[in-house]
Amino acid sequence: DTAVSQTPKYLVTQMGNDKSIKCEQNLGHDTMYWYKQDSKKFLKIMFSYNNKELIINETVPNRFSPKSPDKAHLNLHINSLELGDSAVYFCASSQDGQGGWKRYGYTFGSGTRLTVV
Amino acid sequence: GQQLNQSPQSMFIQEGEDVSMNCTSSSIFNTWLWYKQEPGEGPVLLIALYKAGELTSNGRLTAQFGITRKDSFLNISASIPSDVGIYFCAGPSYSGAGSYQLTFGKGTKLSVIP
């Protein structure tokens, strides 16, 4: 069973469109994240979310919004897509508390490659 | 937030050679994690380090937690083609407003020539 799964794997869309990427984790983790990996392969956190709070990286445009229907899902919605949004987007999850993410890090999905044309 | 500096940025090696890469920080880390990202996949945890001076192995991989707690090293012995990928160091760091997050280095891209 895949621990963190993302769909779709590839997404090609035109500028100005609105799109969503779905993420599900079956690890029972408390917190989920979205990362953006640019062409230089730098991993940049966009959001972290658990049932208590949403932490947004202040550099993320408000066209990006996370939506969490339940603890196991964190979807990423992107409005009015721009060329610069082209990147690979990774979902991740982690366990809070003692013996959690500070010891074992985050578990990542396999990524969604978004291409805006 | 804190930044992690990885070096080298990329390396090309012959199959069978040993590889060494490192990660440094301007501030202290209590945990060092090493991830590998293969093409088309997400990062996967390889090794976790928790104590200054700690040396931990995972097969042909060996990682060390620096004594100063500001650096870590990853060595790969007798490299093989499947070692190709990007290796990231990471550690929990304070991100402000009482929150912590996992901070990643910019990665070392490893290419292995058969």
Coordinates of C-alpha atoms in Angstrom, one line a residue:
Chain A
D1 CA 0.0 0.0 0.0
T2 CA 1.3 3.4 -0.9
A3 CA 1.8 5.5 2.2
V4 CA 1.4 9.0 0.7
S5 CA -0.3 9.0 -2.7
Q6 CA -0.8 12.0 -5.1
T7 CA -2.9 12.3 -8.2
P8 CA -2.4 13.1 -10.9
K9 CA 1.2 12.2 -11.6
Y10 CA 1.3 14.6 -14.5
L11 CA -0.8 17.7 -15.2
V12 CA -0.6 19.9 -18.3
T13 CA -2.8 22.9 -18.4
Q14 CA -3.2 26.3 -20.0
M15 CA -2.5 29.6 -18.3
G16 CA -5.5 31.0 -16.4
N17 CA -7.1 27.7 -15.6
D18 CA -7.9 26.4 -12.2
K19 CA -6.6 23.0 -11.1
S20 CA -6.4 20.7 -8.1
I21 CA -4.0 18.1 -7.0
K22 CA -5.1 15.5 -4.5
C23 CA -3.2 13.9 -1.7
E24 CA -4.0 11.1 0.7
Q25 CA -2.0 9.4 3.4
N26 CA -2.8 6.1 5.1
L27 CA -0.1 6.4 7.8
G28 CA -2.4 7.9 10.4
H29 CA -0.1 10.9 10.6
D30 CA -1.2 14.2 12.2
T31 CA 0.2 16.8 9.8
M32 CA 0.3 17.1 6.1
Y33 CA 2.4 19.4 3.9
W34 CA 2.7 20.7 0.3
Y35 CA 6.2 21.4 -1.1
K36 CA 7.2 22.9 -4.4
Q37 CA 10.3 21.7 -6.2
D38 CA 11.6 24.1 -8.9
S39 CA 13.8 23.4 -11.8
K40 CA 16.9 23.7 -9.6
K41 CA 15.5 20.9 -7.4
F42 CA 15.2 23.1 -4.3
L43 CA 12.4 21.9 -2.0
K44 CA 10.3 24.8 -0.7
I45 CA 7.6 24.3 1.8
M46 CA 4.3 25.9 0.9
F47 CA 1.9 24.8 3.6
S48 CA 1.7 22.7 6.7
Y49 CA -1.7 21.7 8.1
N50 CA -3.1 19.7 10.9
N51 CA -6.5 19.8 12.6
K52 CA -5.4 22.7 14.7
E53 CA -3.8 25.1 12.4
L54 CA -2.7 26.0 8.9
I55 CA 0.7 27.5 8.5
I56 CA 1.3 29.2 5.2
N57 CA 4.7 30.2 3.8
E58 CA 4.3 33.9 3.3
T59 CA 5.8 33.8 -0.1
V60 CA 3.1 31.5 -1.5
P61 CA 0.6 33.5 -3.7
N62 CA -3.0 33.4 -2.5
R63 CA -3.9 31.7 -5.7
F64 CA -2.8 28.5 -3.9
S65 CA -5.0 27.1 -1.3
P66 CA -5.0 23.8 0.7
K67 CA -8.2 22.1 1.4
S68 CA -8.5 19.3 3.9
P69 CA -11.7 17.3 4.0
D70 CA -10.3 15.0 6.8
K71 CA -7.1 14.1 8.5
A72 CA -6.0 11.8 5.8
H73 CA -6.4 14.2 2.9
L74 CA -4.9 17.5 1.9
N75 CA -5.7 18.8 -1.6
L76 CA -4.0 21.7 -3.3
H77 CA -6.1 24.1 -5.3
I78 CA -4.5 26.5 -7.7
N79 CA -6.5 29.4 -9.3
S80 CA -5.5 31.4 -12.4
L81 CA -2.4 29.3 -13.2
E82 CA 0.7 31.1 -14.4
L83 CA 3.7 29.9 -16.4
G84 CA 5.9 30.3 -13.2
D85 CA 3.7 27.7 -11.4
S86 CA 5.3 25.0 -13.5
A87 CA 7.1 22.7 -11.1
V88 CA 6.9 19.4 -9.3
Y89 CA 4.6 19.5 -6.2
F90 CA 5.1 17.1 -3.4
C91 CA 2.7 16.2 -0.7
A92 CA 4.1 14.9 2.6
S93 CA 2.9 13.8 6.0
S94 CA 4.4 13.4 9.5
Q95 CA 3.6 12.3 13.0
D96 CA 3.6 14.8 15.8
G97 CA 4.8 14.4 19.3
Q98 CA 7.5 12.3 20.9
G99 CA 9.2 10.1 18.4
G100 CA 7.5 12.0 15.6
W101 CA 8.8 14.0 12.7
K102 CA 11.7 15.6 14.6
R103 CA 13.2 12.1 14.7
Y104 CA 11.8 10.5 11.5
G105 CA 11.2 13.4 9.2
Y106 CA 8.4 13.6 6.7
T107 CA 7.1 10.9 4.4
F108 CA 6.7 12.1 0.8
G109 CA 4.5 11.2 -2.1
S110 CA 5.9 10.7 -5.5
G111 CA 5.1 14.1 -6.8
T112 CA 2.9 15.8 -9.4
R113 CA 4.6 17.4 -12.3
L114 CA 2.6 20.5 -13.3
T115 CA 3.3 22.1 -16.6
V116 CA 1.5 25.4 -17.5
V117 CA 1.5 26.3 -21.2
Chain B
G1 CA 14.6 30.3 8.9
Q2 CA 17.8 28.4 9.2
Q3 CA 19.6 27.3 6.0
L4 CA 21.5 24.2 5.2
N5 CA 24.4 24.3 2.8
Q6 CA 25.2 21.2 0.9
S7 CA 28.3 20.4 -1.1
P8 CA 29.1 19.6 -3.7
Q9 CA 26.1 20.6 -5.7
S10 CA 26.7 17.8 -8.2
M11 CA 29.2 15.1 -8.8
F12 CA 30.0 12.6 -11.5
I13 CA 31.8 9.4 -10.4
Q14 CA 32.9 6.1 -11.9
E15 CA 31.0 3.0 -10.7
G16 CA 32.8 1.4 -7.8
E17 CA 34.2 4.7 -6.4
D18 CA 33.4 6.0 -3.0
V19 CA 31.4 9.2 -2.6
S20 CA 31.5 11.8 0.1
M21 CA 29.1 14.8 0.6
N22 CA 28.4 17.2 3.4
C23 CA 25.9 19.6 4.9
T24 CA 26.6 22.6 7.1
S25 CA 24.5 25.0 9.0
S26 CA 25.1 28.3 10.8
S27 CA 23.1 27.1 13.7
I28 CA 22.9 23.9 15.8
F29 CA 20.7 21.0 14.8
N30 CA 19.5 18.3 17.2
T31 CA 18.6 15.9 14.4
W32 CA 20.2 15.3 11.0
L33 CA 18.3 13.4 8.3
W34 CA 19.6 12.3 4.9
Y35 CA 17.1 11.7 2.0
K36 CA 17.5 10.4 -1.5
Q37 CA 15.3 11.4 -4.4
E38 CA 15.4 9.2 -7.5
P39 CA 14.2 10.6 -10.8
G40 CA 10.4 10.9 -10.9
E41 CA 10.0 10.1 -7.2
G42 CA 9.7 11.9 -3.9
P43 CA 12.5 12.0 -1.3
V44 CA 12.9 8.9 0.8
L45 CA 14.6 8.8 4.2
L46 CA 17.9 7.0 4.2
I47 CA 19.5 7.7 7.6
A48 CA 18.6 9.6 10.7
L49 CA 21.2 10.9 13.2
Y50 CA 20.3 12.1 16.8
K51 CA 23.5 12.6 18.7
A52 CA 26.7 14.7 18.2
G53 CA 29.4 12.4 17.0
E54 CA 27.0 9.6 16.0
L55 CA 28.0 7.4 13.1
T56 CA 25.3 5.4 11.5
S57 CA 25.3 3.0 8.6
N58 CA 22.7 1.7 6.2
G59 CA 24.2 -0.8 3.9
R60 CA 26.9 1.0 1.8
L61 CA 25.8 4.3 3.3
T62 CA 27.4 5.8 6.3
A63 CA 26.5 9.2 7.9
Q64 CA 28.0 11.1 10.7
F65 CA 26.5 13.8 13.0
G66 CA 29.2 16.4 13.4
I67 CA 30.7 17.1 16.9
T68 CA 29.7 20.8 16.6
R69 CA 26.1 19.8 15.7
K70 CA 26.4 22.2 12.8
D71 CA 27.3 19.7 10.2
S72 CA 26.8 16.2 8.9
F73 CA 28.5 13.9 6.3
L74 CA 27.2 11.2 4.1
N75 CA 29.5 8.6 2.5
I76 CA 28.6 6.0 -0.1
S77 CA 31.0 3.2 -0.6
A78 CA 31.5 1.2 -3.9
S79 CA 28.9 3.2 -5.8
I80 CA 26.6 1.4 -8.2
P81 CA 24.4 2.9 -11.0
S82 CA 21.3 2.8 -8.8
D83 CA 22.9 5.3 -6.4
V84 CA 22.0 7.9 -9.0
G85 CA 19.8 10.6 -7.6
I86 CA 19.7 13.8 -5.5
Y87 CA 20.8 13.5 -1.9
F88 CA 19.3 16.0 0.6
C89 CA 20.2 16.7 4.1
A90 CA 17.4 18.0 6.4
G91 CA 16.8 18.9 10.0
P92 CA 14.1 20.4 12.2
S93 CA 14.5 24.1 12.5
Y94 CA 12.6 27.0 14.1
S95 CA 10.4 28.7 11.5
G96 CA 9.0 31.5 13.7
A97 CA 5.7 32.0 15.6
G98 CA 6.4 29.0 17.8
S99 CA 6.6 26.6 14.9
Y100 CA 9.2 24.2 13.7
Q101 CA 9.5 22.6 10.3
L102 CA 11.8 20.3 8.4
T103 CA 14.4 22.4 6.5
F104 CA 16.1 20.9 3.5
G105 CA 19.5 21.6 1.9
K106 CA 19.6 22.3 -1.8
G107 CA 20.8 18.8 -2.6
T108 CA 23.8 17.0 -4.1
K109 CA 23.1 15.5 -7.5
L110 CA 25.0 12.2 -8.0
S111 CA 25.7 10.7 -11.4
V112 CA 27.4 7.3 -11.6
I113 CA 29.2 6.4 -14.8
P114 CA 29.0 2.6 -15.4

